[in-house]
Each structure stands twice: as structure tokens, then as C-alpha cells.
Amino acid sequence: MENLLNIFVKSIFIDNMIFAYFLGMCSYLAVSKKYKTAAGLGMAVIFVLGITIPLNWLAYNFLLKEGALTWISEDFASINLEVLKFIVFIAIVAAFVQLTEMAVEKFSPSLYNSLGIFLPLIAVNCSILGGALFLPTRDYEFVEALTFGLGSGIGWFLAVVSLAAIREKMAYADVPKPLRGLGITFIIVGLMAFGFMSFGGFELPFKNKEQQQAELEKTSQNIENVEEVSVANFSE
Amino acid sequence: MSTETLEKEVKEVKKSSEPLLSKKRKALLTNPLDEDNPITIQVLGICSALAVTVALKPTLVMAIAVTAVLVLANVVISALRNTIPNRIRIIVQLVVVASLVAIVDQVLKAYSYDVWKELSVFIGLIITNCIVMGRLEAFALGNKPWDAMLDGLGNSFGYAWIILAIAFFRELTGSGKLFGIKVLPDEYIGNGVMMSPAGACILLGVLIWVIRSRNGYVED
């Protein structure tokens, strides 16, 4: 449970999709002119990330990873389909987005009006595919992957809403002509990223016992190393 | 009637016998370098422009990878443009691009493992790089393969020179190196801000400022 909270906080603030990895920048810059549309797309991203990350986790762990196919037969233990991960991930994302769009349009026209128009945009949003591509590099459990997906989505939502709020105010500022629009937006994003960097200094309080143990060992090793080095220097 | 159709045919024949590098086609190559640049004017493909540009070497590899994918995808999609049903075109484009990226990824993994590791997810993210999708949607679906290839080349060069410029300044000021070789004297202390994503953002903002005040493009 504490571990989940860790991943959640980390994916929202410290490893924020926008400010730490720059994922989903294109749509981030394109829709952040108005607060309302920004909030709409942000909600859609939370929704899609929260579902496609666990789906991709399933695909990765039961289809693509080395030895993932052992649930069919023991003979497949040596098969590694990781080459196909790009195609599988993007197919899952695109298919899911298409399905949701159709389902939302049919069952809830009011939701479709506020959210549906953003869904096709999301299929090509880097943060969705990026989140999926982070999965093989991090050993998440299923629930952890779900938390990671939701957290990243919320982080993206926060980033886009706050930029949109700033840009709405920027309309009243007198910006040099060539800097107008994209240029000044980049500088604002840079300043916001500085702000978010301060989260990087946070020590997450919720550690499980294994992590604490590992850290203790690390520090004691460091001390030993330092002692060895100083002894070596002395003997020279 | 028949004369009209004949004239049309003649015109079409004339069109197809356009010289391989006519003025219009040269413009396809050169426009994206400055006044129609994918990054500074069209605002496409920003993610990788900021994320991979910490040093020159991975940036160069990334630029080559994007060029390969964009040119090939443009040619393939434009060759298939009359057979792709309109409703599912996005998925077809994604599949074509994803297969190309998978090939590029394997080649890099085999021949340049260090850089491949450094670029990690960003090779995969060429799939959703807006430049690729944007060019496929806007150009390849409506033009012949040769034109599409020139357009792909032009746009990827436009992309490449911007990210190389950013990487040049970031590596030089961030660590005093170029391509991993120290060029500034040892007394120079690297500027950590330039290595961080935030520095990249501000640098790109300033670069856009310079380019737009040169070519006079104003956004409203």
C-alpha cells in the first residue's frame, strides 16, 4: 500500500510526464490556449492512460516478454517477442481510443460533446505510448502499473491546466512580436519545469522495508569505500 | 468533349514529365529548413527535440533515425494512398510507422548499443512523433511517392538542424564538451541548468525568437 502511494506521488510530481520527460508536448502546446479545452483533454488523458497502461502491462507480461508465453505451454519458454512491442502497444492504444470514442458517442452524447472530440488526438499523444514504453524498464506489478498510469495522467492534467491558466492571462501581456505564441510559451514551460524540479528534492516518506534495508547497505558500503580510499592514500 | 479530355490527358502527361528537381520540388526540400520549419513554425515533434538533446551524439543518431523513418513512411503511405480506406487511415499509418521504427530500433541495438540505451524510449516515440504523423496526413496522402520523399527529406533536415543546434549549445554550456570531447578549458564549470529539461525549454524558446525575428513570422 505504501509502495503504491510512493508510485502515485512520484508519477504525479517528481516524474511528471511533461516536466521531467517532455512527453505529450505537441498536444500540450496545441490545446493549452483555453482553460476549458485544456481541462477536457486532460480528463481524457487521465482516462486513457489509466486504462491503456494496465492493458499494455497485460500484453507485455503475457505476450511479449521473454518467457511470457509459458501460460500456453512450457515449450514457449524461450520465445521473446519484444521486437513487436511497438506495434502491439500502439495497436492497443489506437484500438482502445477508437472503441471508447464509438462507445461514448453511442451511450453518452453529452460526455461525447465535452470529451469525445479530444479522443482521436490522444491516439498520437506521446505520453500514452511513452507510459507504455516505460513498462519494460520498470518491474511493476499489475496494481502498481495501474497506479502509475493514473498518476501520470493526473500529472499531465495538472500541467496542462496550469499552463492554460497562465496563457489565458498572457493575452493581456505585451510580448515582443517574434516571441509571441510558441516562443513565450516555451519559456513559461521552462520556468514551470524549474518549479517542478523542486519536487525532485523530496524524500518520499513511504518506504517499504526492503528499500530501507537497501539504502542502509548502500550508505554503509560508501563509508567502507571512503575508508579504503583514505587508507590507500595514506599508505602511498 | 473529346478534345477536353484529350487536353486533360496531355496536361497530366506534362505533369508527370516534370523534371526531377523542378522549382516546386526544390521548394519542398528547402522550405522546411526555414520558413516552414517543422519545429519552430509548425510546432511538431517537440518531445524528442527537448528530451534527447543533452549531448550531440545521441541527437545525431536520433536525427538519422527520424530521417529514415519519415522518408520511408512518406514513400510507403504515398504509394498506398489510393488503396487506404479513409476511415481507418490513422491506424494504417500507425502500423506502417511502428514497423519501420521497430526495424530502426533493432538496427540501432545491433550497431550502436550505447546510444540505443541512452535514447531508451525515445526511439519508440518516433511512432507518435507529430512530424511523422503530420507529414503523412498533410502531404503523403495526397501526393506522388517522389514528391513525398522530397518532402520527407526536407522536413527531417529541418528537424535535424534545429535539434542539432539545441544539442550543440546544451552540450557546450552544460558540460563544456562537443561530441564527448572536451573543448572548453578545465576551469569551466558545467552549467547544470542547461542539462536539465527546463534549460532546454528556455533555450528552444530563445531559438524560436531568433529564427522568427529573422524570417518575420508572427503568430497571433
Short mmCIF file of C-alpha atoms in Angstrom, two decimals:
data_model
loop_
_atom_site.label_atom_id
_atom_site.label_comp_id
_atom_site.label_asym_id
_atom_site.label_seq_id
_atom_site.Cartn_x
_atom_site.Cartn_y
_atom_site.Cartn_z
CA MET A 1 0.00 0.00 0.00
CA GLU A 2 2.77 2.43 0.96
CA ASN A 3 4.60 1.44 -2.17
CA LEU A 4 1.56 2.35 -4.25
CA LEU A 5 1.36 5.76 -2.62
CA ASN A 6 5.02 6.23 -3.48
CA ILE A 7 4.48 5.45 -7.13
CA PHE A 8 1.42 7.67 -7.22
CA VAL A 9 3.14 10.74 -5.78
CA LYS A 10 6.25 10.10 -7.83
CA SER A 11 4.39 9.83 -11.14
CA ILE A 12 2.38 13.00 -10.48
CA PHE A 13 5.07 15.35 -9.24
CA ILE A 14 8.61 14.04 -9.48
CA ASP A 15 8.45 12.11 -12.75
CA ASN A 16 5.85 14.38 -14.26
CA MET A 17 5.21 13.37 -17.87
CA ILE A 18 5.61 16.92 -19.14
CA PHE A 19 8.23 18.48 -16.92
CA ALA A 20 10.55 15.53 -16.45
CA TYR A 21 10.21 13.66 -19.76
CA PHE A 22 8.52 16.11 -22.17
CA LEU A 23 6.04 13.50 -23.28
CA GLY A 24 2.89 14.68 -25.00
CA MET A 25 4.34 18.09 -25.74
CA CYS A 26 2.64 18.58 -29.10
CA SER A 27 -0.92 18.34 -27.87
CA TYR A 28 0.14 20.03 -24.64
CA LEU A 29 1.13 23.15 -26.55
CA ALA A 30 -1.71 22.91 -29.05
CA VAL A 31 -4.65 22.73 -26.64
CA SER A 32 -3.40 24.93 -23.80
CA LYS A 33 -4.75 28.16 -25.23
CA LYS A 34 -8.05 27.93 -23.38
CA TYR A 35 -8.62 26.61 -19.89
CA LYS A 36 -11.78 24.70 -20.81
CA THR A 37 -10.39 22.70 -23.70
CA ALA A 38 -7.23 22.01 -21.70
CA ALA A 39 -9.27 20.55 -18.85
CA GLY A 40 -11.23 18.41 -21.33
CA LEU A 41 -8.15 16.93 -22.92
CA GLY A 42 -6.55 16.47 -19.51
CA MET A 43 -9.50 14.40 -18.31
CA ALA A 44 -9.36 12.32 -21.49
CA VAL A 45 -5.64 11.67 -20.92
CA ILE A 46 -6.23 10.52 -17.33
CA PHE A 47 -8.93 8.16 -18.57
CA VAL A 48 -6.97 6.71 -21.47
CA LEU A 49 -3.67 6.37 -19.54
CA GLY A 50 -5.47 4.79 -16.59
CA ILE A 51 -6.81 2.04 -18.83
CA THR A 52 -4.22 1.54 -21.57
CA ILE A 53 -1.26 1.24 -19.19
CA PRO A 54 -2.74 -1.79 -17.41
CA LEU A 55 -3.83 -3.22 -20.78
CA ASN A 56 -0.32 -2.82 -22.14
CA TRP A 57 1.04 -4.30 -18.94
CA LEU A 58 -1.05 -7.40 -19.59
CA ALA A 59 0.10 -7.54 -23.20
CA TYR A 60 3.73 -7.16 -22.17
CA ASN A 61 3.70 -9.69 -19.37
CA PHE A 62 1.56 -12.35 -21.03
CA LEU A 63 2.61 -11.98 -24.65
CA LEU A 64 5.80 -10.07 -25.35
CA LYS A 65 8.27 -10.60 -22.51
CA GLU A 66 10.83 -13.37 -22.72
CA GLY A 67 9.15 -16.49 -21.40
CA ALA A 68 5.81 -14.72 -21.18
CA LEU A 69 4.04 -17.37 -23.21
CA THR A 70 4.63 -20.17 -20.71
CA TRP A 71 0.99 -19.95 -19.70
CA ILE A 72 0.15 -21.63 -23.02
CA SER A 73 2.79 -24.28 -23.00
CA GLU A 74 6.19 -24.90 -21.44
CA ASP A 75 7.71 -25.15 -24.91
CA PHE A 76 7.39 -21.41 -25.41
CA ALA A 77 9.67 -20.51 -22.51
CA SER A 78 12.49 -19.32 -24.77
CA ILE A 79 10.35 -17.15 -27.06
CA ASN A 80 10.98 -13.42 -26.85
CA LEU A 81 8.59 -11.24 -28.80
CA GLU A 82 9.86 -7.91 -27.54
CA VAL A 83 10.62 -6.80 -31.10
CA LEU A 84 6.90 -6.48 -31.62
CA LYS A 85 6.31 -4.24 -28.63
CA PHE A 86 5.96 -1.02 -30.64
CA ILE A 87 3.34 -2.45 -32.96
CA VAL A 88 1.40 -4.17 -30.18
CA PHE A 89 1.42 -1.16 -27.86
CA ILE A 90 0.36 1.33 -30.48
CA ALA A 91 -2.29 -1.03 -31.83
CA ILE A 92 -3.75 -1.45 -28.34
CA VAL A 93 -3.76 2.29 -27.75
CA ALA A 94 -5.27 3.15 -31.14
CA ALA A 95 -7.89 0.41 -30.96
CA PHE A 96 -8.86 1.35 -27.42
CA VAL A 97 -9.19 5.02 -28.30
CA GLN A 98 -11.32 4.20 -31.32
CA LEU A 99 -13.56 1.89 -29.28
CA THR A 100 -14.02 4.39 -26.48
CA GLU A 101 -14.88 7.09 -28.95
CA MET A 102 -17.59 4.95 -30.50
CA ALA A 103 -18.93 3.77 -27.13
CA VAL A 104 -19.04 7.27 -25.67
CA GLU A 105 -20.74 8.62 -28.77
CA LYS A 106 -23.44 5.96 -28.53
CA PHE A 107 -24.17 5.88 -24.82
CA SER A 108 -23.49 9.37 -23.56
CA PRO A 109 -23.78 12.16 -26.13
CA SER A 110 -23.22 14.86 -23.51
CA LEU A 111 -19.93 13.32 -22.42
CA TYR A 112 -19.04 12.91 -26.09
CA ASN A 113 -19.52 16.60 -26.67
CA SER A 114 -17.17 17.55 -23.87
CA LEU A 115 -14.58 14.78 -24.18
CA GLY A 116 -15.10 12.85 -27.40
CA ILE A 117 -13.59 15.39 -29.76
CA PHE A 118 -10.26 15.03 -27.96
CA LEU A 119 -10.10 11.27 -28.14
CA PRO A 120 -8.69 10.94 -31.70
CA LEU A 121 -5.96 13.42 -30.72
CA ILE A 122 -4.93 11.15 -27.89
CA ALA A 123 -4.02 8.16 -30.05
CA VAL A 124 -0.96 10.09 -31.17
CA ASN A 125 -0.18 11.68 -27.81
CA CYS A 126 3.35 10.67 -26.85
CA SER A 127 2.52 10.41 -23.17
CA ILE A 128 0.25 7.42 -23.76
CA LEU A 129 2.76 5.42 -25.78
CA GLY A 130 5.64 6.73 -23.65
CA GLY A 131 3.97 5.48 -20.49
CA ALA A 132 3.57 2.07 -22.09
CA LEU A 133 7.20 2.02 -23.23
CA PHE A 134 8.37 2.73 -19.67
CA LEU A 135 6.77 -0.54 -18.54
CA PRO A 136 9.51 -2.93 -19.75
CA THR A 137 12.16 -0.87 -17.97
CA ARG A 138 10.33 -0.87 -14.65
CA ASP A 139 9.23 -4.04 -12.90
CA TYR A 140 5.74 -3.10 -11.90
CA GLU A 141 3.05 -5.40 -10.54
CA PHE A 142 -0.37 -5.06 -12.11
CA VAL A 143 -1.75 -2.76 -9.42
CA GLU A 144 1.43 -0.70 -9.49
CA ALA A 145 1.09 -0.28 -13.24
CA LEU A 146 -2.48 0.90 -12.77
CA THR A 147 -1.36 3.43 -10.15
CA PHE A 148 1.45 4.59 -12.41
CA GLY A 149 -0.98 5.10 -15.28
CA LEU A 150 -3.46 7.09 -13.22
CA GLY A 151 -0.72 9.13 -11.55
CA SER A 152 0.92 10.04 -14.86
CA GLY A 153 -2.45 11.05 -16.24
CA ILE A 154 -3.15 13.31 -13.27
CA GLY A 155 0.32 14.82 -13.58
CA TRP A 156 -0.36 15.61 -17.24
CA PHE A 157 -3.74 17.06 -16.35
CA LEU A 158 -2.22 19.36 -13.72
CA ALA A 159 0.47 20.51 -16.11
CA VAL A 160 -1.88 21.31 -18.97
CA VAL A 161 -4.45 23.05 -16.80
CA SER A 162 -1.87 25.25 -15.11
CA LEU A 163 -0.24 26.22 -18.42
CA ALA A 164 -3.64 27.06 -19.91
CA ALA A 165 -4.44 29.26 -16.92
CA ILE A 166 -1.17 31.14 -17.36
CA ARG A 167 -1.65 31.52 -21.11
CA GLU A 168 -5.12 32.97 -20.66
CA LYS A 169 -3.56 35.69 -18.53
CA MET A 170 -0.73 36.12 -21.04
CA ALA A 171 -3.25 37.51 -23.52
CA TYR A 172 -3.03 40.80 -21.66
CA ALA A 173 0.75 40.99 -21.69
CA ASP A 174 2.80 42.90 -24.25
CA VAL A 175 5.16 40.29 -25.62
CA PRO A 176 7.76 41.11 -28.32
CA LYS A 177 6.29 40.19 -31.70
CA PRO A 178 8.54 37.29 -32.79
CA LEU A 179 8.31 35.79 -29.32
CA ARG A 180 4.51 35.73 -29.31
CA GLY A 181 2.70 32.43 -29.16
CA LEU A 182 5.09 29.49 -29.20
CA GLY A 183 8.27 31.23 -28.09
CA ILE A 184 6.96 32.73 -24.89
CA THR A 185 5.06 29.53 -24.15
CA PHE A 186 8.29 27.58 -24.20
CA ILE A 187 9.89 29.98 -21.78
CA ILE A 188 6.89 29.69 -19.46
CA VAL A 189 7.08 25.89 -19.66
CA GLY A 190 10.77 26.11 -18.81
CA LEU A 191 10.05 28.23 -15.74
CA MET A 192 7.30 25.83 -14.68
CA ALA A 193 9.72 22.95 -15.09
CA PHE A 194 12.10 24.74 -12.70
CA GLY A 195 9.26 24.85 -10.23
CA PHE A 196 8.57 21.15 -10.63
CA MET A 197 12.27 20.35 -10.26
CA SER A 198 11.97 21.31 -6.63
CA PHE A 199 9.81 18.23 -6.15
CA GLY A 200 12.83 16.18 -7.17
CA GLY A 201 14.46 17.04 -3.87
CA PHE A 202 11.67 15.43 -1.91
CA GLU A 203 12.47 12.35 0.04
CA LEU A 204 9.46 10.10 -0.26
CA PRO A 205 8.47 9.11 3.27
CA PHE A 206 6.70 5.92 2.39
CA LYS A 207 9.39 3.33 2.01
CA ASN A 208 8.93 -0.37 2.38
CA LYS A 209 11.33 -2.37 4.46
CA GLU A 210 13.35 -3.74 1.55
CA GLN A 211 14.14 -0.28 0.23
CA GLN A 212 15.20 0.93 3.67
CA GLN A 213 17.45 -2.08 4.01
CA ALA A 214 18.97 -1.46 0.59
CA GLU A 215 19.70 2.15 1.41
CA LEU A 216 21.30 1.29 4.71
CA GLU A 217 23.57 -1.19 2.96
CA LYS A 218 24.43 1.40 0.32
CA THR A 219 25.47 4.03 2.85
CA SER A 220 27.49 1.57 4.88
CA GLN A 221 29.23 0.42 1.68
CA ASN A 222 30.01 4.02 0.82
CA ILE A 223 31.55 4.54 4.22
CA GLU A 224 33.68 1.43 3.76
CA ASN A 225 34.78 2.65 0.33
CA VAL A 226 35.74 6.02 1.72
CA GLU A 227 37.75 4.34 4.45
CA GLU A 228 39.50 2.12 1.92
CA VAL A 229 40.35 5.11 -0.26
CA SER A 230 41.71 7.11 2.63
CA VAL A 231 43.76 4.15 3.80
CA ALA A 232 45.13 3.72 0.29
CA ASN A 233 46.02 7.39 0.07
CA PHE A 234 47.72 7.23 3.42
CA SER A 235 49.85 4.23 2.53
CA GLU A 236 51.00 5.92 -0.67
CA MET B 1 -15.84 16.77 -75.12
CA SER B 2 -13.23 14.56 -76.56
CA THR B 3 -10.85 17.46 -77.10
CA GLU B 4 -11.24 18.46 -73.48
CA THR B 5 -10.38 15.05 -72.20
CA LEU B 6 -7.51 14.96 -74.61
CA GLU B 7 -6.24 18.24 -73.26
CA LYS B 8 -6.54 16.96 -69.74
CA GLU B 9 -4.57 13.89 -70.65
CA VAL B 10 -1.92 16.00 -72.27
CA LYS B 11 -1.73 18.14 -69.14
CA GLU B 12 -1.40 15.10 -66.96
CA VAL B 13 1.34 13.73 -69.13
CA LYS B 14 3.09 17.05 -68.88
CA LYS B 15 2.74 16.95 -65.12
CA SER B 16 4.28 13.52 -64.80
CA SER B 17 7.18 14.52 -67.01
CA GLU B 18 8.06 17.39 -64.70
CA PRO B 19 11.84 17.49 -64.19
CA LEU B 20 13.02 15.50 -61.18
CA LEU B 21 14.11 18.65 -59.38
CA SER B 22 11.80 21.37 -60.64
CA LYS B 23 11.38 24.66 -58.80
CA LYS B 24 8.31 23.38 -56.95
CA ARG B 25 10.16 20.29 -55.85
CA LYS B 26 13.18 22.23 -54.71
CA ALA B 27 10.82 24.27 -52.57
CA LEU B 28 9.63 21.03 -50.97
CA LEU B 29 13.20 20.42 -49.91
CA THR B 30 14.20 23.90 -48.82
CA ASN B 31 11.04 25.42 -47.32
CA PRO B 32 11.05 23.23 -44.19
CA LEU B 33 14.57 24.39 -43.39
CA ASP B 34 13.49 27.91 -42.55
CA GLU B 35 10.10 29.47 -43.26
CA ASP B 36 8.11 26.26 -42.85
CA ASN B 37 10.28 24.56 -40.25
CA PRO B 38 8.55 21.63 -38.51
CA ILE B 39 9.74 22.63 -35.04
CA THR B 40 9.87 26.41 -34.95
CA ILE B 41 6.91 27.19 -37.22
CA GLN B 42 4.65 24.14 -37.40
CA VAL B 43 5.29 23.15 -33.73
CA LEU B 44 5.60 19.43 -34.37
CA GLY B 45 7.89 16.86 -32.79
CA ILE B 46 8.75 18.87 -29.72
CA CYS B 47 9.02 15.94 -27.30
CA SER B 48 12.16 14.49 -28.76
CA ALA B 49 13.61 17.91 -29.59
CA LEU B 50 13.77 18.59 -25.87
CA ALA B 51 14.36 15.16 -24.45
CA VAL B 52 17.27 13.76 -26.45
CA THR B 53 19.32 16.92 -26.92
CA VAL B 54 21.53 16.68 -23.84
CA ALA B 55 24.54 15.74 -25.99
CA LEU B 56 25.35 15.87 -29.70
CA LYS B 57 25.96 12.18 -30.32
CA PRO B 58 22.54 10.78 -29.34
CA THR B 59 20.95 13.77 -31.07
CA LEU B 60 22.71 12.96 -34.33
CA VAL B 61 21.60 9.34 -34.10
CA MET B 62 18.07 10.46 -33.36
CA ALA B 63 18.08 12.80 -36.35
CA ILE B 64 19.23 10.00 -38.63
CA ALA B 65 16.60 7.64 -37.23
CA VAL B 66 13.82 10.19 -37.74
CA THR B 67 15.03 10.88 -41.29
CA ALA B 68 14.98 7.18 -42.16
CA VAL B 69 11.52 6.64 -40.68
CA LEU B 70 9.96 9.79 -42.10
CA VAL B 71 11.26 9.31 -45.65
CA LEU B 72 10.34 5.63 -45.83
CA ALA B 73 6.93 6.14 -44.22
CA ASN B 74 6.17 9.00 -46.59
CA VAL B 75 7.05 6.87 -49.60
CA VAL B 76 5.10 3.81 -48.42
CA ILE B 77 1.96 5.73 -47.47
CA SER B 78 2.01 7.78 -50.62
CA ALA B 79 2.38 4.61 -52.71
CA LEU B 80 -0.61 3.11 -50.89
CA ARG B 81 -2.63 6.32 -50.81
CA ASN B 82 -5.31 5.17 -53.26
CA THR B 83 -5.93 1.84 -51.53
CA ILE B 84 -6.21 3.01 -47.90
CA PRO B 85 -9.84 3.47 -46.80
CA ASN B 86 -10.30 6.90 -45.32
CA ARG B 87 -11.87 5.77 -42.04
CA ILE B 88 -9.01 3.60 -40.87
CA ARG B 89 -6.15 5.63 -42.30
CA ILE B 90 -4.77 6.64 -38.90
CA ILE B 91 -4.39 3.02 -37.83
CA VAL B 92 -2.80 2.06 -41.15
CA GLN B 93 -0.33 4.93 -40.80
CA LEU B 94 0.47 3.95 -37.24
CA VAL B 95 1.13 0.35 -38.21
CA VAL B 96 3.41 1.31 -41.09
CA VAL B 97 5.35 3.75 -38.92
CA ALA B 98 5.53 1.32 -36.00
CA SER B 99 7.02 -1.41 -38.21
CA LEU B 100 9.62 1.00 -39.58
CA VAL B 101 10.50 2.14 -36.08
CA ALA B 102 10.85 -1.47 -34.94
CA ILE B 103 13.39 -2.01 -37.74
CA VAL B 104 15.32 1.15 -36.86
CA ASP B 105 15.29 0.13 -33.20
CA GLN B 106 16.76 -3.30 -33.98
CA VAL B 107 19.44 -1.84 -36.25
CA LEU B 108 20.49 0.65 -33.58
CA LYS B 109 20.51 -2.03 -30.91
CA ALA B 110 22.82 -4.12 -33.08
CA TYR B 111 25.26 -1.45 -34.27
CA SER B 112 25.24 1.27 -31.64
CA TYR B 113 24.19 -0.24 -28.35
CA ASP B 114 25.35 2.61 -26.04
CA VAL B 115 23.38 5.24 -27.88
CA TRP B 116 20.39 2.91 -28.13
CA LYS B 117 20.44 2.56 -24.36
CA GLU B 118 20.74 6.29 -23.87
CA LEU B 119 17.83 7.07 -26.16
CA SER B 120 15.72 4.32 -24.49
CA VAL B 121 12.04 5.06 -25.04
CA PHE B 122 12.59 7.95 -27.40
CA ILE B 123 13.33 5.70 -30.37
CA GLY B 124 9.93 4.11 -29.82
CA LEU B 125 8.36 7.51 -29.50
CA ILE B 126 9.25 8.32 -33.12
CA ILE B 127 5.96 6.49 -33.79
CA THR B 128 3.96 9.24 -32.16
CA ASN B 129 6.34 11.99 -33.21
CA CYS B 130 3.95 14.54 -34.61
CA ILE B 131 6.27 15.32 -37.52
CA VAL B 132 5.82 11.84 -38.93
CA MET B 133 2.05 11.71 -38.48
CA GLY B 134 1.66 15.32 -39.53
CA ARG B 135 3.55 14.88 -42.81
CA LEU B 136 1.75 11.63 -43.59
CA GLU B 137 -1.64 13.26 -43.03
CA ALA B 138 -0.88 16.56 -44.73
CA PHE B 139 1.35 15.53 -47.60
CA ALA B 140 1.87 11.84 -48.32
CA LEU B 141 -1.85 11.04 -48.55
CA GLY B 142 -2.28 13.46 -51.44
CA ASN B 143 0.96 13.34 -53.42
CA LYS B 144 3.11 11.05 -55.53
CA PRO B 145 5.91 8.98 -53.93
CA TRP B 146 8.78 11.03 -55.35
CA ASP B 147 7.32 14.32 -54.07
CA ALA B 148 6.55 12.65 -50.76
CA MET B 149 10.15 11.51 -50.49
CA LEU B 150 11.46 15.02 -51.10
CA ASP B 151 9.01 16.40 -48.57
CA GLY B 152 10.14 13.80 -46.03
CA LEU B 153 13.79 14.66 -46.63
CA GLY B 154 13.17 18.39 -46.35
CA ASN B 155 11.21 18.12 -43.15
CA SER B 156 13.60 15.75 -41.46
CA PHE B 157 16.53 18.03 -42.34
CA GLY B 158 14.58 20.96 -40.93
CA TYR B 159 14.04 18.94 -37.78
CA ALA B 160 17.64 17.75 -37.67
CA TRP B 161 19.31 21.14 -37.83
CA ILE B 162 17.16 22.53 -35.05
CA ILE B 163 17.77 19.66 -32.65
CA LEU B 164 21.49 19.66 -33.52
CA ALA B 165 21.66 23.39 -32.79
CA ILE B 166 19.97 22.89 -29.43
CA ALA B 167 22.23 19.97 -28.59
CA PHE B 168 25.31 21.99 -29.57
CA PHE B 169 24.51 24.76 -27.09
CA ARG B 170 23.33 22.38 -24.39
CA GLU B 171 26.40 20.17 -24.52
CA LEU B 172 28.80 23.11 -24.84
CA THR B 173 27.42 25.12 -21.96
CA GLY B 174 26.28 22.16 -19.88
CA SER B 175 29.47 20.16 -19.79
CA GLY B 176 31.99 22.07 -21.93
CA LYS B 177 32.15 19.20 -24.43
CA LEU B 178 31.30 18.60 -28.07
CA PHE B 179 30.62 15.01 -29.19
CA GLY B 180 32.01 13.95 -25.81
CA ILE B 181 35.38 15.67 -26.37
CA LYS B 182 36.34 18.46 -24.02
CA VAL B 183 36.65 21.77 -25.88
CA LEU B 184 36.42 24.32 -23.11
CA PRO B 185 39.30 24.67 -20.60
CA ASP B 186 39.13 22.58 -17.44
CA GLU B 187 38.37 25.64 -15.33
CA TYR B 188 34.93 25.83 -16.97
CA ILE B 189 32.28 24.52 -14.60
CA GLY B 190 29.33 22.94 -16.39
CA ASN B 191 26.04 24.75 -16.14
CA GLY B 192 23.62 22.24 -14.65
CA VAL B 193 20.59 24.18 -15.78
CA MET B 194 21.38 23.52 -19.43
CA MET B 195 21.49 19.79 -18.80
CA SER B 196 18.04 19.84 -17.24
CA PRO B 197 14.81 19.73 -19.27
CA ALA B 198 13.89 23.23 -18.09
CA GLY B 199 17.03 24.73 -19.65
CA ALA B 200 16.21 23.02 -22.93
CA CYS B 201 12.77 24.59 -22.93
CA ILE B 202 14.09 28.08 -22.42
CA LEU B 203 16.84 27.57 -25.00
CA LEU B 204 14.28 26.45 -27.57
CA GLY B 205 12.13 29.47 -26.73
CA VAL B 206 15.05 31.78 -27.39
CA LEU B 207 15.98 29.93 -30.59
CA ILE B 208 12.42 30.35 -31.86
CA TRP B 209 12.62 34.02 -31.00
CA VAL B 210 15.80 34.44 -33.04
CA ILE B 211 14.53 32.48 -36.05
CA ARG B 212 11.15 34.20 -36.13
CA SER B 213 12.58 37.68 -35.82
CA ARG B 214 14.80 36.78 -38.80
CA ASN B 215 12.12 35.42 -41.11
CA GLY B 216 9.37 37.69 -39.83
CA TYR B 217 6.83 35.00 -38.93
CA VAL B 218 4.34 36.31 -36.35
CA GLU B 219 1.75 34.25 -34.51
CA ASP B 220 -1.40 35.96 -33.34
#
